[in-house]
Each structure stands twice: as structure tokens, then as C-alpha cells.
mmCIF file of C-alpha atoms and ligand atoms in Angstrom:
data_model
loop_
_atom_site.group_PDB
_atom_site.id
_atom_site.type_symbol
_atom_site.label_atom_id
_atom_site.label_comp_id
_atom_site.label_asym_id
_atom_site.label_seq_id
_atom_site.Cartn_x
_atom_site.Cartn_y
_atom_site.Cartn_z
ATOM 1 C CA VAL A 1 -6.054 -10.045 -13.382
ATOM 2 C CA THR A 2 -3.091 -10.110 -15.081
ATOM 3 C CA THR A 3 -2.820 -13.604 -17.391
ATOM 4 C CA THR A 4 1.135 -13.367 -17.750
ATOM 5 C CA PHE A 5 0.793 -15.858 -14.611
ATOM 6 C CA GLY A 6 -1.045 -19.459 -14.202
ATOM 7 C CA ARG A 7 0.420 -23.356 -14.435
ATOM 8 C CA HIS A 8 2.647 -22.226 -17.346
ATOM 9 C CA ARG A 9 4.522 -20.379 -15.313
ATOM 10 C CA LEU A 10 5.437 -23.612 -13.112
ATOM 11 C CA ALA A 11 8.771 -23.384 -15.720
ATOM 12 C CA ASP A 12 10.203 -21.378 -13.847
ATOM 13 C CA TRP A 13 9.826 -23.698 -10.327
ATOM 14 C CA PRO A 14 11.539 -27.017 -9.612
ATOM 15 C CA LEU A 15 8.170 -29.323 -8.769
ATOM 16 C CA ASP A 16 6.376 -31.291 -9.707
ATOM 17 C CA PRO A 17 4.800 -30.209 -13.207
ATOM 18 C CA THR A 18 1.705 -33.011 -12.717
ATOM 19 C CA GLY A 19 0.351 -32.062 -9.461
ATOM 20 C CA ALA A 20 -1.294 -29.202 -7.423
ATOM 21 C CA TYR A 21 1.489 -26.944 -4.734
ATOM 22 C CA LEU A 22 -1.744 -25.184 -2.627
ATOM 23 C CA ASN A 23 0.920 -24.697 0.728
ATOM 24 C CA HIS A 24 3.149 -22.405 -0.822
ATOM 25 C CA GLY A 25 2.368 -20.569 2.586
ATOM 26 C CA THR A 26 3.232 -23.666 4.498
ATOM 27 C CA VAL A 27 6.025 -24.364 2.859
ATOM 28 C CA GLY A 28 7.551 -21.850 0.215
ATOM 29 C CA VAL A 29 8.850 -23.099 -3.201
ATOM 30 C CA THR A 30 12.398 -21.336 -4.421
ATOM 31 C CA PRO A 31 12.681 -20.532 -8.175
ATOM 32 C CA LEU A 32 14.632 -21.564 -10.431
ATOM 33 C CA ARG A 33 15.872 -19.004 -10.767
ATOM 34 C CA VAL A 34 17.184 -18.428 -6.653
ATOM 35 C CA MET A 35 18.284 -21.731 -6.754
ATOM 36 C CA GLU A 36 21.251 -21.097 -9.239
ATOM 37 C CA ALA A 37 22.168 -18.158 -7.479
ATOM 38 C CA GLN A 38 22.919 -19.473 -4.113
ATOM 39 C CA ARG A 39 24.889 -22.190 -5.888
ATOM 40 C CA GLN A 40 26.884 -20.203 -7.708
ATOM 41 C CA ILE A 41 27.034 -18.903 -4.203
ATOM 42 C CA ARG A 42 27.720 -21.946 -2.567
ATOM 43 C CA ASP A 43 31.022 -22.553 -5.343
ATOM 44 C CA GLU A 44 31.903 -19.632 -4.289
ATOM 45 C CA ILE A 45 32.215 -19.900 -0.702
ATOM 46 C CA GLU A 46 33.810 -24.029 -1.428
ATOM 47 C CA ARG A 47 36.144 -22.543 -3.476
ATOM 48 C CA HIS A 48 37.455 -21.198 0.146
ATOM 49 C CA PRO A 49 35.551 -22.098 2.536
ATOM 50 C CA SER A 50 37.615 -20.138 5.538
ATOM 51 C CA ARG A 51 38.494 -17.420 4.068
ATOM 52 C CA PHE A 52 34.665 -16.715 2.805
ATOM 53 C CA LEU A 53 32.707 -17.613 5.663
ATOM 54 C CA LEU A 54 35.874 -16.046 8.875
ATOM 55 C CA ARG A 55 36.606 -12.773 6.216
ATOM 56 C CA GLU A 56 33.523 -11.686 4.226
ATOM 57 C CA ALA A 57 31.180 -13.687 4.875
ATOM 58 C CA ALA A 58 30.182 -12.740 8.044
ATOM 59 C CA GLY A 59 32.925 -10.470 9.070
ATOM 60 C CA ARG A 60 33.880 -12.427 11.700
ATOM 61 C CA PHE A 61 38.094 -12.528 11.703
ATOM 62 C CA ALA A 62 38.112 -9.092 9.482
ATOM 63 C CA THR A 63 40.906 -7.801 8.413
ATOM 64 C CA SER A 64 39.577 -5.630 6.717
ATOM 65 C CA THR A 65 36.620 -2.559 8.813
ATOM 66 C CA SER A 66 36.758 -1.037 5.323
ATOM 67 C CA SER A 67 34.215 -3.368 3.514
ATOM 68 C CA LYS A 68 30.906 -4.795 4.880
ATOM 69 C CA SER A 69 30.830 -8.019 5.148
ATOM 70 C CA ARG A 70 28.237 -9.399 3.028
ATOM 71 C CA LEU A 71 25.764 -10.681 5.140
ATOM 72 C CA ARG A 72 26.062 -7.494 6.292
ATOM 73 C CA GLN A 73 25.431 -6.331 2.296
ATOM 74 C CA ALA A 74 22.510 -8.902 2.137
ATOM 75 C CA ALA A 75 21.010 -7.432 5.477
ATOM 76 C CA ASP A 76 20.906 -3.793 3.924
ATOM 77 C CA ARG A 77 19.095 -5.307 0.346
ATOM 78 C CA VAL A 78 16.670 -7.550 2.731
ATOM 79 C CA ALA A 79 16.063 -3.990 5.482
ATOM 80 C CA ALA A 80 15.110 -1.380 2.441
ATOM 81 C CA PHE A 81 12.568 -3.969 0.820
ATOM 82 C CA LEU A 82 11.467 -4.284 4.414
ATOM 83 C CA GLY A 83 11.088 0.164 4.830
ATOM 84 C CA ALA A 84 14.461 -0.424 7.511
ATOM 85 C CA ARG A 85 17.796 -0.213 8.227
ATOM 86 C CA GLY A 86 20.202 -1.980 7.462
ATOM 87 C CA GLU A 87 21.731 -2.216 11.228
ATOM 88 C CA ASP A 88 18.260 -2.455 13.025
ATOM 89 C CA LEU A 89 17.244 -6.607 11.033
ATOM 90 C CA VAL A 90 20.416 -9.663 11.225
ATOM 91 C CA PHE A 91 18.833 -13.058 10.069
ATOM 92 C CA VAL A 92 17.658 -16.068 12.023
ATOM 93 C CA ASP A 93 16.853 -19.290 10.214
ATOM 94 C CA ASN A 94 13.585 -18.378 10.799
ATOM 95 C CA VAL A 95 10.447 -17.262 12.780
ATOM 96 C CA THR A 96 10.844 -20.024 15.052
ATOM 97 C CA ALA A 97 14.554 -18.745 16.297
ATOM 98 C CA GLY A 98 13.221 -14.615 15.360
ATOM 99 C CA ALA A 99 11.593 -15.468 18.358
ATOM 100 C CA ASN A 100 13.199 -17.259 19.888
ATOM 101 C CA ALA A 101 15.611 -15.277 20.293
ATOM 102 C CA VAL A 102 13.214 -12.424 22.182
ATOM 103 C CA LEU A 103 11.289 -14.512 24.028
ATOM 104 C CA ARG A 104 14.352 -15.949 25.943
ATOM 105 C CA SER A 105 15.867 -12.248 26.196
ATOM 106 C CA PHE A 106 12.615 -10.556 28.036
ATOM 107 C CA PRO A 107 13.118 -10.849 31.899
ATOM 108 C CA PHE A 108 10.171 -11.979 32.687
ATOM 109 C CA GLU A 109 9.165 -12.102 36.211
ATOM 110 C CA PRO A 110 6.781 -13.811 38.911
ATOM 111 C CA GLY A 111 3.156 -13.379 37.546
ATOM 112 C CA ASP A 112 4.228 -11.324 34.567
ATOM 113 C CA GLU A 113 2.096 -12.653 31.478
ATOM 114 C CA ILE A 114 1.966 -12.817 27.572
ATOM 115 C CA LEU A 115 -0.150 -12.603 25.537
ATOM 116 C CA VAL A 116 -1.376 -14.465 22.532
ATOM 117 C CA SER A 117 -4.544 -14.941 20.325
ATOM 118 C CA ASP A 118 -6.149 -18.965 19.821
ATOM 119 C CA LEU A 119 -5.571 -17.957 15.700
ATOM 120 C CA GLY A 120 -1.032 -17.705 16.742
ATOM 121 C CA TYR A 121 1.426 -20.070 14.960
ATOM 122 C CA GLY A 122 1.404 -23.365 18.115
ATOM 123 C CA GLY A 123 5.285 -23.269 17.707
ATOM 124 C CA VAL A 124 5.680 -19.334 18.558
ATOM 125 C CA THR A 125 3.075 -20.081 21.176
ATOM 126 C CA ARG A 126 4.854 -22.932 22.645
ATOM 127 C CA ALA A 127 8.300 -20.981 22.392
ATOM 128 C CA ALA A 128 6.132 -17.910 25.281
ATOM 129 C CA MET A 129 5.251 -20.878 27.178
ATOM 130 C CA PHE A 130 9.414 -22.106 27.577
ATOM 131 C CA ALA A 131 10.388 -18.893 27.640
ATOM 132 C CA VAL A 132 7.765 -18.332 30.714
ATOM 133 C CA ARG A 133 8.196 -21.700 32.231
ATOM 134 C CA THR A 134 10.767 -21.343 34.825
ATOM 135 C CA ARG A 135 10.111 -17.474 35.236
ATOM 136 C CA GLY A 136 6.508 -18.283 37.488
ATOM 137 C CA ALA A 137 4.929 -16.324 33.780
ATOM 138 C CA VAL A 138 1.923 -16.434 32.064
ATOM 139 C CA VAL A 139 1.201 -17.675 28.457
ATOM 140 C CA ARG A 140 -2.635 -15.867 28.045
ATOM 141 C CA THR A 141 -5.318 -17.514 25.272
ATOM 142 C CA VAL A 142 -7.064 -14.547 23.543
ATOM 143 C CA GLU A 143 -10.446 -16.392 21.694
ATOM 144 C CA VAL A 144 -10.264 -14.149 18.347
ATOM 145 C CA PRO A 145 -14.760 -13.721 17.308
ATOM 146 C CA TRP A 146 -15.672 -15.017 14.707
ATOM 147 C CA PRO A 147 -17.054 -14.041 12.534
ATOM 148 C CA PHE A 148 -14.093 -12.631 12.241
ATOM 149 C CA GLY A 149 -13.428 -8.482 11.477
ATOM 150 C CA ALA A 150 -10.080 -6.722 12.093
ATOM 151 C CA GLU A 151 -11.333 -3.886 14.568
ATOM 152 C CA ARG A 152 -13.437 -6.952 16.376
ATOM 153 C CA ILE A 153 -10.184 -8.782 16.342
ATOM 154 C CA ALA A 154 -7.866 -5.349 16.931
ATOM 155 C CA ASP A 155 -10.931 -5.072 20.426
ATOM 156 C CA ALA A 156 -9.697 -8.045 22.172
ATOM 157 C CA LEU A 157 -6.942 -8.543 21.606
ATOM 158 C CA VAL A 158 -5.381 -5.249 23.223
ATOM 159 C CA GLU A 159 -8.942 -4.929 25.654
ATOM 160 C CA ALA A 160 -7.511 -8.676 27.442
ATOM 161 C CA ALA A 161 -4.620 -6.588 28.242
ATOM 162 C CA GLY A 162 -4.049 -6.829 31.751
ATOM 163 C CA PRO A 163 -1.412 -4.545 33.651
ATOM 164 C CA ARG A 164 0.984 -7.504 33.911
ATOM 165 C CA THR A 165 1.244 -8.130 29.916
ATOM 166 C CA ARG A 166 4.515 -7.419 29.610
ATOM 167 C CA LEU A 167 4.719 -8.557 26.393
ATOM 168 C CA ALA A 168 2.036 -8.910 23.470
ATOM 169 C CA ILE A 169 3.142 -11.818 20.333
ATOM 170 C CA VAL A 170 0.361 -10.654 17.672
ATOM 171 C CA ASP A 171 0.695 -12.370 13.009
ATOM 172 C CA HIS A 172 0.610 -9.585 10.281
ATOM 173 C CA VAL A 173 -1.275 -13.050 8.193
ATOM 174 C CA SER A 174 -2.414 -15.470 10.287
ATOM 175 C CA SER A 175 -1.160 -19.179 10.160
ATOM 176 C CA GLY A 176 -3.634 -21.539 9.346
ATOM 177 C CA SER A 177 -6.654 -18.897 9.859
ATOM 178 C CA ALA A 178 -4.969 -16.725 6.554
ATOM 179 C CA LEU A 179 -5.932 -13.305 7.712
ATOM 180 C CA VAL A 180 -3.933 -9.910 7.215
ATOM 181 C CA LEU A 181 -4.097 -8.730 11.246
ATOM 182 C CA PRO A 182 -3.783 -4.875 11.597
ATOM 183 C CA VAL A 183 -0.601 -4.355 13.807
ATOM 184 C CA ALA A 184 0.128 -0.802 13.628
ATOM 185 C CA SER A 185 -3.020 -0.312 15.152
ATOM 186 C CA ILE A 186 -3.051 -2.754 17.754
ATOM 187 C CA ALA A 187 0.591 -1.733 18.278
ATOM 188 C CA GLU A 188 -0.885 1.769 19.149
ATOM 189 C CA ARG A 189 -3.413 0.727 21.575
ATOM 190 C CA LEU A 190 -1.029 -2.028 23.501
ATOM 191 C CA LYS A 191 1.803 1.051 24.042
ATOM 192 C CA GLU A 192 -1.655 3.517 25.576
ATOM 193 C CA ARG A 193 -1.348 0.083 27.808
ATOM 194 C CA GLY A 194 2.186 0.124 28.010
ATOM 195 C CA VAL A 195 2.203 -3.244 26.152
ATOM 196 C CA PRO A 196 5.758 -4.391 23.962
ATOM 197 C CA LEU A 197 4.635 -6.324 20.950
ATOM 198 C CA LEU A 198 6.684 -9.061 19.230
ATOM 199 C CA VAL A 199 4.850 -8.890 15.272
ATOM 200 C CA ASP A 200 5.019 -12.456 13.387
ATOM 201 C CA GLY A 201 5.284 -11.764 10.138
ATOM 202 C CA ALA A 202 5.720 -15.160 8.814
ATOM 203 C CA HIS A 203 3.845 -14.738 5.613
ATOM 204 C CA ALA A 204 3.961 -11.211 4.967
ATOM 205 C CA PRO A 205 6.955 -9.984 3.579
ATOM 206 C CA GLY A 206 6.452 -11.102 -0.524
ATOM 207 C CA ALA A 207 3.259 -11.513 0.056
ATOM 208 C CA ILE A 208 1.502 -7.951 1.441
ATOM 209 C CA PRO A 209 3.225 -4.616 1.319
ATOM 210 C CA VAL A 210 5.659 -4.662 4.931
ATOM 211 C CA ASP A 211 7.232 -1.029 6.468
ATOM 212 C CA ILE A 212 8.048 -2.567 8.726
ATOM 213 C CA PRO A 213 8.901 1.119 10.964
ATOM 214 C CA SER A 214 5.927 2.616 10.430
ATOM 215 C CA LEU A 215 3.803 -0.074 12.373
ATOM 216 C CA GLY A 216 5.245 0.753 15.173
ATOM 217 C CA VAL A 217 5.566 -2.155 16.816
ATOM 218 C CA ASP A 218 8.648 -3.235 19.693
ATOM 219 C CA TRP A 219 10.700 -6.575 17.326
ATOM 220 C CA TYR A 220 9.437 -8.120 14.217
ATOM 221 C CA VAL A 221 10.363 -11.479 13.086
ATOM 222 C CA ALA A 222 9.130 -12.867 9.242
ATOM 223 C CA ASN A 223 10.617 -15.929 6.683
ATOM 224 C CA LEU A 224 11.244 -14.250 3.620
ATOM 225 C CA HIS A 225 11.699 -18.237 2.221
ATOM 226 C CA LYS A 226 7.780 -18.253 1.575
ATOM 227 C CA TRP A 227 5.978 -14.469 -0.182
ATOM 228 C CA ALA A 228 9.728 -14.109 -1.060
ATOM 229 C CA TRP A 229 11.139 -17.123 -2.713
ATOM 230 C CA ALA A 230 13.564 -16.513 -0.986
ATOM 231 C CA PRO A 231 15.397 -20.560 -0.525
ATOM 232 C CA ARG A 232 15.725 -21.825 2.867
ATOM 233 C CA SER A 233 15.729 -21.303 5.818
ATOM 234 C CA THR A 234 16.280 -17.662 5.659
ATOM 235 C CA GLY A 235 13.720 -15.366 8.407
ATOM 236 C CA ILE A 236 14.678 -11.731 9.616
ATOM 237 C CA LEU A 237 14.523 -10.227 12.609
ATOM 238 C CA TRP A 238 13.888 -5.921 13.393
ATOM 239 C CA THR A 239 14.368 -4.682 16.486
ATOM 240 C CA ARG A 240 13.276 -1.457 17.574
ATOM 241 C CA PRO A 241 17.238 0.740 18.753
ATOM 242 C CA GLU A 242 16.155 1.005 22.119
ATOM 243 C CA ARG A 243 15.344 -2.719 23.038
ATOM 244 C CA GLN A 244 18.897 -3.640 20.413
ATOM 245 C CA ALA A 245 20.801 -3.771 23.490
ATOM 246 C CA ASP A 246 18.603 -6.585 24.955
ATOM 247 C CA ILE A 247 18.023 -9.172 23.440
ATOM 248 C CA HIS A 248 20.458 -12.019 22.446
ATOM 249 C CA PRO A 249 19.815 -14.670 19.823
ATOM 250 C CA ALA A 250 18.657 -18.314 20.944
ATOM 251 C CA VAL A 251 21.898 -20.109 20.311
ATOM 252 C CA ILE A 252 24.447 -17.573 22.111
ATOM 253 C CA SER A 253 29.070 -17.278 20.827
ATOM 254 C CA TRP A 254 31.625 -15.331 19.845
ATOM 255 C CA GLY A 255 29.463 -11.962 19.555
ATOM 256 C CA LEU A 256 27.913 -11.986 23.584
ATOM 257 C CA ASP A 257 27.492 -9.112 24.280
ATOM 258 C CA GLU A 258 29.149 -6.745 21.243
ATOM 259 C CA GLY A 259 26.385 -5.348 19.663
ATOM 260 C CA TYR A 260 23.042 -6.467 18.333
ATOM 261 C CA THR A 261 24.832 -7.292 14.679
ATOM 262 C CA ALA A 262 27.566 -8.506 16.209
ATOM 263 C CA GLU A 263 25.954 -10.951 18.546
ATOM 264 C CA PHE A 264 23.567 -12.332 15.766
ATOM 265 C CA ASP A 265 25.740 -12.686 12.290
ATOM 266 C CA TRP A 266 28.025 -15.257 14.013
ATOM 267 C CA VAL A 267 26.332 -18.123 15.913
ATOM 268 C CA GLY A 268 28.881 -21.025 14.982
ATOM 269 C CA THR A 269 29.639 -22.363 11.618
ATOM 270 C CA ARG A 270 26.491 -22.370 9.337
ATOM 271 C CA ASP A 271 25.226 -22.148 5.575
ATOM 272 C CA LEU A 272 24.977 -18.580 4.942
ATOM 273 C CA THR A 273 23.914 -18.829 0.942
ATOM 274 C CA PRO A 274 20.219 -19.004 1.602
ATOM 275 C CA TYR A 275 20.930 -15.351 3.646
ATOM 276 C CA LEU A 276 22.950 -13.894 0.607
ATOM 277 C CA ALA A 277 20.528 -15.687 -2.095
ATOM 278 C CA SER A 278 18.174 -13.157 -0.944
ATOM 279 C CA THR A 279 18.081 -10.745 -2.328
ATOM 280 C CA ALA A 280 18.451 -12.498 -5.476
ATOM 281 C CA ALA A 281 15.573 -13.690 -4.868
ATOM 282 C CA LEU A 282 14.262 -9.818 -3.808
ATOM 283 C CA ASP A 283 15.720 -8.865 -7.872
ATOM 284 C CA LEU A 284 13.121 -11.954 -9.591
ATOM 285 C CA LEU A 285 10.498 -9.825 -7.541
ATOM 286 C CA ASP A 286 11.205 -6.971 -8.922
ATOM 287 C CA GLU A 287 11.956 -8.095 -12.097
ATOM 288 C CA TRP A 288 8.473 -10.306 -13.088
ATOM 289 C CA GLY A 289 6.623 -6.684 -10.466
ATOM 290 C CA GLY A 290 6.202 -7.492 -7.116
ATOM 291 C CA ALA A 291 3.041 -5.463 -7.446
ATOM 292 C CA ALA A 292 1.362 -7.424 -10.293
ATOM 293 C CA VAL A 293 3.014 -10.809 -8.510
ATOM 294 C CA ARG A 294 0.948 -9.565 -5.097
ATOM 295 C CA GLU A 295 -2.437 -8.788 -6.451
ATOM 296 C CA TYR A 296 -2.130 -11.859 -8.971
ATOM 297 C CA ASN A 297 -1.847 -13.385 -5.344
ATOM 298 C CA HIS A 298 -4.570 -11.920 -3.874
ATOM 299 C CA SER A 299 -7.510 -12.119 -6.533
ATOM 300 C CA LEU A 300 -6.903 -16.191 -6.950
ATOM 301 C CA ALA A 301 -6.978 -16.206 -3.290
ATOM 302 C CA TRP A 302 -10.573 -14.613 -3.072
ATOM 303 C CA ARG A 303 -11.777 -16.225 -6.166
ATOM 304 C CA ALA A 304 -11.099 -19.225 -4.761
ATOM 305 C CA GLY A 305 -12.311 -19.015 -1.530
ATOM 306 C CA HIS A 306 -15.483 -18.075 -2.931
ATOM 307 C CA TYR A 307 -16.121 -20.876 -5.698
ATOM 308 C CA LEU A 308 -14.354 -22.562 -2.955
ATOM 309 C CA ALA A 309 -17.401 -22.074 -0.286
ATOM 310 C CA GLU A 310 -19.940 -21.912 -3.353
ATOM 311 C CA ARG A 311 -18.354 -25.342 -4.388
ATOM 312 C CA TRP A 312 -18.945 -27.206 -0.771
ATOM 313 C CA GLY A 313 -22.090 -25.078 -0.152
ATOM 314 C CA THR A 314 -20.163 -23.700 3.062
ATOM 315 C CA THR A 315 -19.206 -20.033 3.734
ATOM 316 C CA PHE A 316 -16.328 -17.421 2.840
ATOM 317 C CA ASP A 317 -17.244 -14.710 5.459
ATOM 318 C CA VAL A 318 -14.079 -12.171 4.693
ATOM 319 C CA PRO A 319 -13.304 -9.073 4.275
ATOM 320 C CA GLU A 320 -11.013 -8.544 1.204
ATOM 321 C CA ALA A 321 -8.898 -6.132 3.900
ATOM 322 C CA MET A 322 -8.141 -9.156 5.306
ATOM 323 C CA ILE A 323 -7.318 -11.302 2.930
ATOM 324 C CA GLY A 324 -3.613 -11.145 1.539
ATOM 325 C CA THR A 325 -2.698 -14.250 -0.524
ATOM 326 C CA MET A 326 -4.448 -16.532 0.418
ATOM 327 C CA ALA A 327 -7.949 -17.498 1.782
ATOM 328 C CA ALA A 328 -8.903 -20.299 4.924
ATOM 329 C CA LEU A 329 -12.759 -20.948 4.893
ATOM 330 C CA PRO A 330 -14.337 -23.468 7.272
ATOM 331 C CA LEU A 331 -15.123 -26.694 5.261
ATOM 332 C CA PRO A 332 -18.874 -28.298 5.784
ATOM 333 C CA GLU A 333 -19.736 -30.186 9.441
ATOM 334 C CA ALA A 334 -20.148 -33.148 8.427
ATOM 335 C CA TRP A 335 -17.264 -33.195 5.968
ATOM 336 C CA GLY A 336 -14.702 -33.745 9.939
ATOM 337 C CA ARG A 337 -14.297 -32.641 13.023
ATOM 338 C CA THR A 338 -10.806 -33.677 14.662
ATOM 339 C CA ALA A 339 -7.236 -33.313 14.045
ATOM 340 C CA GLU A 340 -7.288 -36.801 12.646
ATOM 341 C CA GLU A 341 -9.525 -36.278 10.497
ATOM 342 C CA ALA A 342 -7.767 -33.357 8.708
ATOM 343 C CA ARG A 343 -5.084 -35.183 8.537
ATOM 344 C CA ALA A 344 -6.614 -38.173 6.823
ATOM 345 C CA VAL A 345 -8.073 -35.558 4.508
ATOM 346 C CA ARG A 346 -4.793 -33.807 3.746
ATOM 347 C CA ASP A 347 -3.725 -37.445 3.022
ATOM 348 C CA SER A 348 -5.788 -38.624 0.359
ATOM 349 C CA LEU A 349 -5.731 -35.432 -1.573
ATOM 350 C CA LEU A 350 -2.400 -35.824 -1.687
ATOM 351 C CA PHE A 351 -1.610 -39.320 -2.107
ATOM 352 C CA ASP A 352 -5.170 -40.004 -4.491
ATOM 353 C CA HIS A 353 -5.671 -36.676 -6.036
ATOM 354 C CA GLY A 354 -1.947 -34.603 -5.879
ATOM 355 C CA ILE A 355 -2.558 -32.101 -4.742
ATOM 356 C CA GLU A 356 -1.324 -30.849 -1.568
ATOM 357 C CA VAL A 357 -3.118 -27.760 0.674
ATOM 358 C CA GLN A 358 -3.367 -27.117 4.399
ATOM 359 C CA MET A 359 -5.872 -28.599 6.132
ATOM 360 C CA HIS A 360 -6.748 -28.135 10.564
ATOM 361 C CA ASP A 361 -8.926 -28.618 12.620
ATOM 362 C CA TRP A 362 -9.746 -25.153 14.521
ATOM 363 C CA ARG A 363 -13.582 -25.056 17.407
ATOM 364 C CA GLY A 364 -14.397 -28.246 16.721
ATOM 365 C CA ARG A 365 -15.002 -28.431 12.613
ATOM 366 C CA LEU A 366 -12.383 -28.911 9.035
ATOM 367 C CA TRP A 367 -10.954 -25.556 7.990
ATOM 368 C CA ILE A 368 -8.923 -25.585 4.428
ATOM 369 C CA ARG A 369 -6.415 -22.677 3.648
ATOM 370 C CA VAL A 370 -5.776 -22.391 0.029
ATOM 371 C CA ALA A 371 -2.191 -20.774 -0.194
ATOM 372 C CA ALA A 372 -1.960 -18.766 -4.933
ATOM 373 C CA GLN A 373 1.845 -18.151 -5.505
ATOM 374 C CA ILE A 374 1.836 -17.557 -9.114
ATOM 375 C CA TYR A 375 2.296 -20.999 -10.809
ATOM 376 C CA ASN A 376 -1.077 -21.799 -9.752
ATOM 377 C CA ASP A 377 -4.930 -20.710 -11.397
ATOM 378 C CA MET A 378 -8.659 -21.548 -10.957
ATOM 379 C CA ASP A 379 -7.944 -24.791 -12.397
ATOM 380 C CA ASP A 380 -5.810 -25.836 -9.793
ATOM 381 C CA ILE A 381 -8.865 -24.701 -7.216
ATOM 382 C CA GLU A 382 -11.031 -26.520 -9.650
ATOM 383 C CA ARG A 383 -9.497 -29.539 -9.648
ATOM 384 C CA LEU A 384 -9.423 -29.218 -5.025
ATOM 385 C CA ALA A 385 -13.237 -28.317 -5.490
ATOM 386 C CA ALA A 386 -14.125 -31.635 -7.261
ATOM 387 C CA ALA A 387 -11.345 -33.817 -4.728
ATOM 388 C CA MET A 388 -12.433 -33.061 -2.577
ATOM 389 C CA GLN A 389 -15.704 -34.464 -3.185
ATOM 390 C CA ALA A 390 -14.198 -37.402 -4.121
ATOM 391 C CA VAL A 391 -12.484 -37.555 -1.120
ATOM 392 C CA GLN A 392 -15.880 -37.313 0.720
ATOM 393 C CA ARG A 393 -17.778 -39.365 -1.365
ATOM 394 C CA ARG A 394 -15.551 -42.217 -0.345
ATOM 395 C CA THR A 395 -15.697 -41.463 3.158
ATOM 396 C CA MET A 396 -18.749 -41.355 3.632
ATOM 397 C CA SER A 397 -19.650 -43.949 1.970
ATOM 398 C CA ALA A 398 -16.941 -46.102 3.959
ATOM 399 C CA SER A 399 -17.864 -45.276 7.316
ATOM 400 C CA ARG A 400 -21.782 -46.520 6.333
ATOM 401 C CA SER A 401 -20.305 -49.846 5.668
HETATM 402 C C1 LIG B 501 2.558 -17.231 11.667
HETATM 403 C C2 LIG B 501 3.542 -18.098 11.941
HETATM 404 N N1 LIG B 501 4.657 -18.583 12.108
HETATM 405 C C3 LIG B 501 5.480 -18.479 12.605
HETATM 406 C C4 LIG B 501 5.194 -19.922 11.245
HETATM 407 C C5 LIG B 501 6.764 -20.843 11.863
HETATM 408 O O1 LIG B 501 7.560 -20.199 10.378
HETATM 409 P P1 LIG B 501 9.088 -21.096 10.592
HETATM 410 O O2 LIG B 501 9.340 -22.836 10.635
HETATM 411 O O3 LIG B 501 9.611 -20.926 9.201
HETATM 412 O O4 LIG B 501 9.851 -21.259 11.747
HETATM 413 C C6 LIG B 501 5.011 -19.949 10.352
HETATM 414 C C7 LIG B 501 4.778 -21.254 9.458
HETATM 415 O O5 LIG B 501 3.794 -22.152 9.158
HETATM 416 C C8 LIG B 501 3.308 -19.597 10.585
HETATM 417 O O6 LIG B 501 2.725 -19.993 9.737
#
């Protein structure tokens, strides 16, 4: 573990330095340097918003076709970071918008099904339910086996694909359970069964190495506003070239049927500064060392998982290869089981102890997910361990009296 990262690096982030922010995974934080880059872009836009937005930024009404729009230039840079070509990548507000574009463009027919897992993100699963609702199709949820293992999860998903499965959705890094899933092998095996794959990479860019074309998937949606340090809201959608003619944004505007990038680059007047500033975030990751950042965050998450399991007498039973920059573990059974209990503990951690962390219920247990970013270190984890025990003692004595 390199010592150049840790709580002293809070100076580079806008966070309240008195708190322990262990939730970079849910709501990412933008480094001050990137916020400043975004502010400069905003100032540039405001000097002549019409010229900038219409002609330079989105290229919709460009008078010259010789130079690429600023959005396309940013797309080239982001695509290179993800091993892809700029023309296959479009910006969307977030993963939710990207997934909606894929799902609502897909020609589902009565009897078709979409395959998801019970580790999938609820917002995306609901988008799938909405997409099939009026078409007589269904969403089928696969229960993944626990304790977790990459092959066992892949087998469960692939074997669930049947003759009516038209599309599958798999997370690259799952949400509450924080597992790095073997999406390339899942894509390959699904392809043998004729099932295209949409990968939800909300937690992947910046957290684990990502080379989208090598994964063999059909669509890849991701956020840069979590682990790639871009301002909110910066999502991307990558679409395999053969599928680009059939996809439309969730919001339709002037670019309809003018081609993939034209449709997505203009979906009405909006704030383009997050997309344009995302390149400054990637520059900063390069400057501070993308691999060193990933490695630090990974080791902290891995250590945190084991440390907390030991302190609380529970288990952290996941292969290290399935851990990225977050660790999720079940809490002792006596500490609660419902969504309401998860919310109460989480609120108490924040309001009584200044600690923000993700917590949810899954299969009758409470689970905690710790996200490790370079402004965290083991002090935050020890603080969390002690605070959880205090919250628990108080809840137990309140329920006894
Ligand atoms: C796996 C997964 N997918 C999608 C999302 C939604 O991201 P957004 O709210 O940026 O659309 C999240 C958010 O945490 C997530 O964990």
C-alpha cells in the first residue's frame, strides 16, 4: 500500500474533513481540480452560450465540418481511456439514461424475456420492467448462488438463458454486493445461445481496468462520475457498431435517424460542462497514477472487509479477484434484517457519528458496503467499526427497555 494516499488527501477534495465518507460508490466525489476545470468551461460557455452550445460544443449547427465538436473530442479522449473508438461512444446523463436508451429501443415481442440477476441495480431492473410492460414480455430474475464465486455466478446466469431470452443485463461491478463479475466469459457463453448482453459498468471505469471492445458485449453503459472522478452527471454508452442503427436515446430530439452520435449528442438544451470536464478528470487520474489509485483503493477495500468481519464476528467470504474498490459483507444476524433497520443504522452512523456508508438488506440479512477512495484510510474503517458497535449497543438496549 502506497503511503501517498489517505485522509491527508482530503485537501484535494471538497468533502467535509471532519466526516468519514465511505460511500464514493453511491455518490462519487469530484476532486477540486476537476471542479475548477468545469468552472472554467462554464465561464467559457457563458461568455457566448449560443455560439458555444450550438456551434462548438455539440456541433449541431456547426458552420464548418472540418473540426470536431468539443463533445466529440471529449468522446475520443474518454473512449481511448476505455480502449474504444470515439465514434462508438456517446455521452448520457448517467447509467440509468444509457440503460433506458438500450432497453426502450429494443424490439421486444410477446413472450420474450430479459434476464437480470438479483444482484442487479434496482433502477436498471425497473427500466427493464418498464420497457417490456406494454409488449407482453417479461423480466426474469436469476438468484445468484452464495457464497459468491465468479464461475458459479456465470453458470447460474448463462444456464438460465432460454429460447425466449432476448437480452441479458449483467453488472461489471455489482452494486450493493460489490463483486467484479466475469462479463467477458458471460458474454461469450451467452453469445453461443444467441443472447446479446448489456453490461452495467456503473462502478467500473477508474475502479478496475476496462477495455470495452475486448469484452465482446453488445452495449456497455458506465458512469464516469463515480470512480473516474468526472463531475456529475457524466455517463457513457458504448454500442457495438452493428447495433448502432437500432438504438435511440431515451429522449428524442433533432438528431432522430441522423446516426448514432448525432442522435445522442443533441437531446435538447442541457449542461455539457460535466462531459467536457471529464477529460480533466482523466488527466488527473493519469497525473496521480490510475494504476496506483486502483491498487490503493483495492487494498484498502480488501483489508477493510477482513478487518470489519473480524471485529464484528461475521464473514467476508469473497475471492480477492472479485473485489475492486469496494467490499460488502453481511452484518451479524442479530443486528437486523429489514430495509427499515438498514436505513435506521445508516442514519445513526451519519447523524451521530459523521460516517456515511452504504447499507441494505439482502436475503434476510443487513449488508454493509465500504467504498475505498484515496482520501480514505484505515482510520475511517476503525472509526466505522467502533461506531457500528456503539449504534448496535444503543439499539439493543433501547429494544430491551
Ligand atoms: C450497478 C449500478 N447501476 C446503475 C447505477 C445508477 O447510476 P446512476 O444513478 O448514475 O444512473 C448504480 C448506482 O449506484 C449502480 O450501482
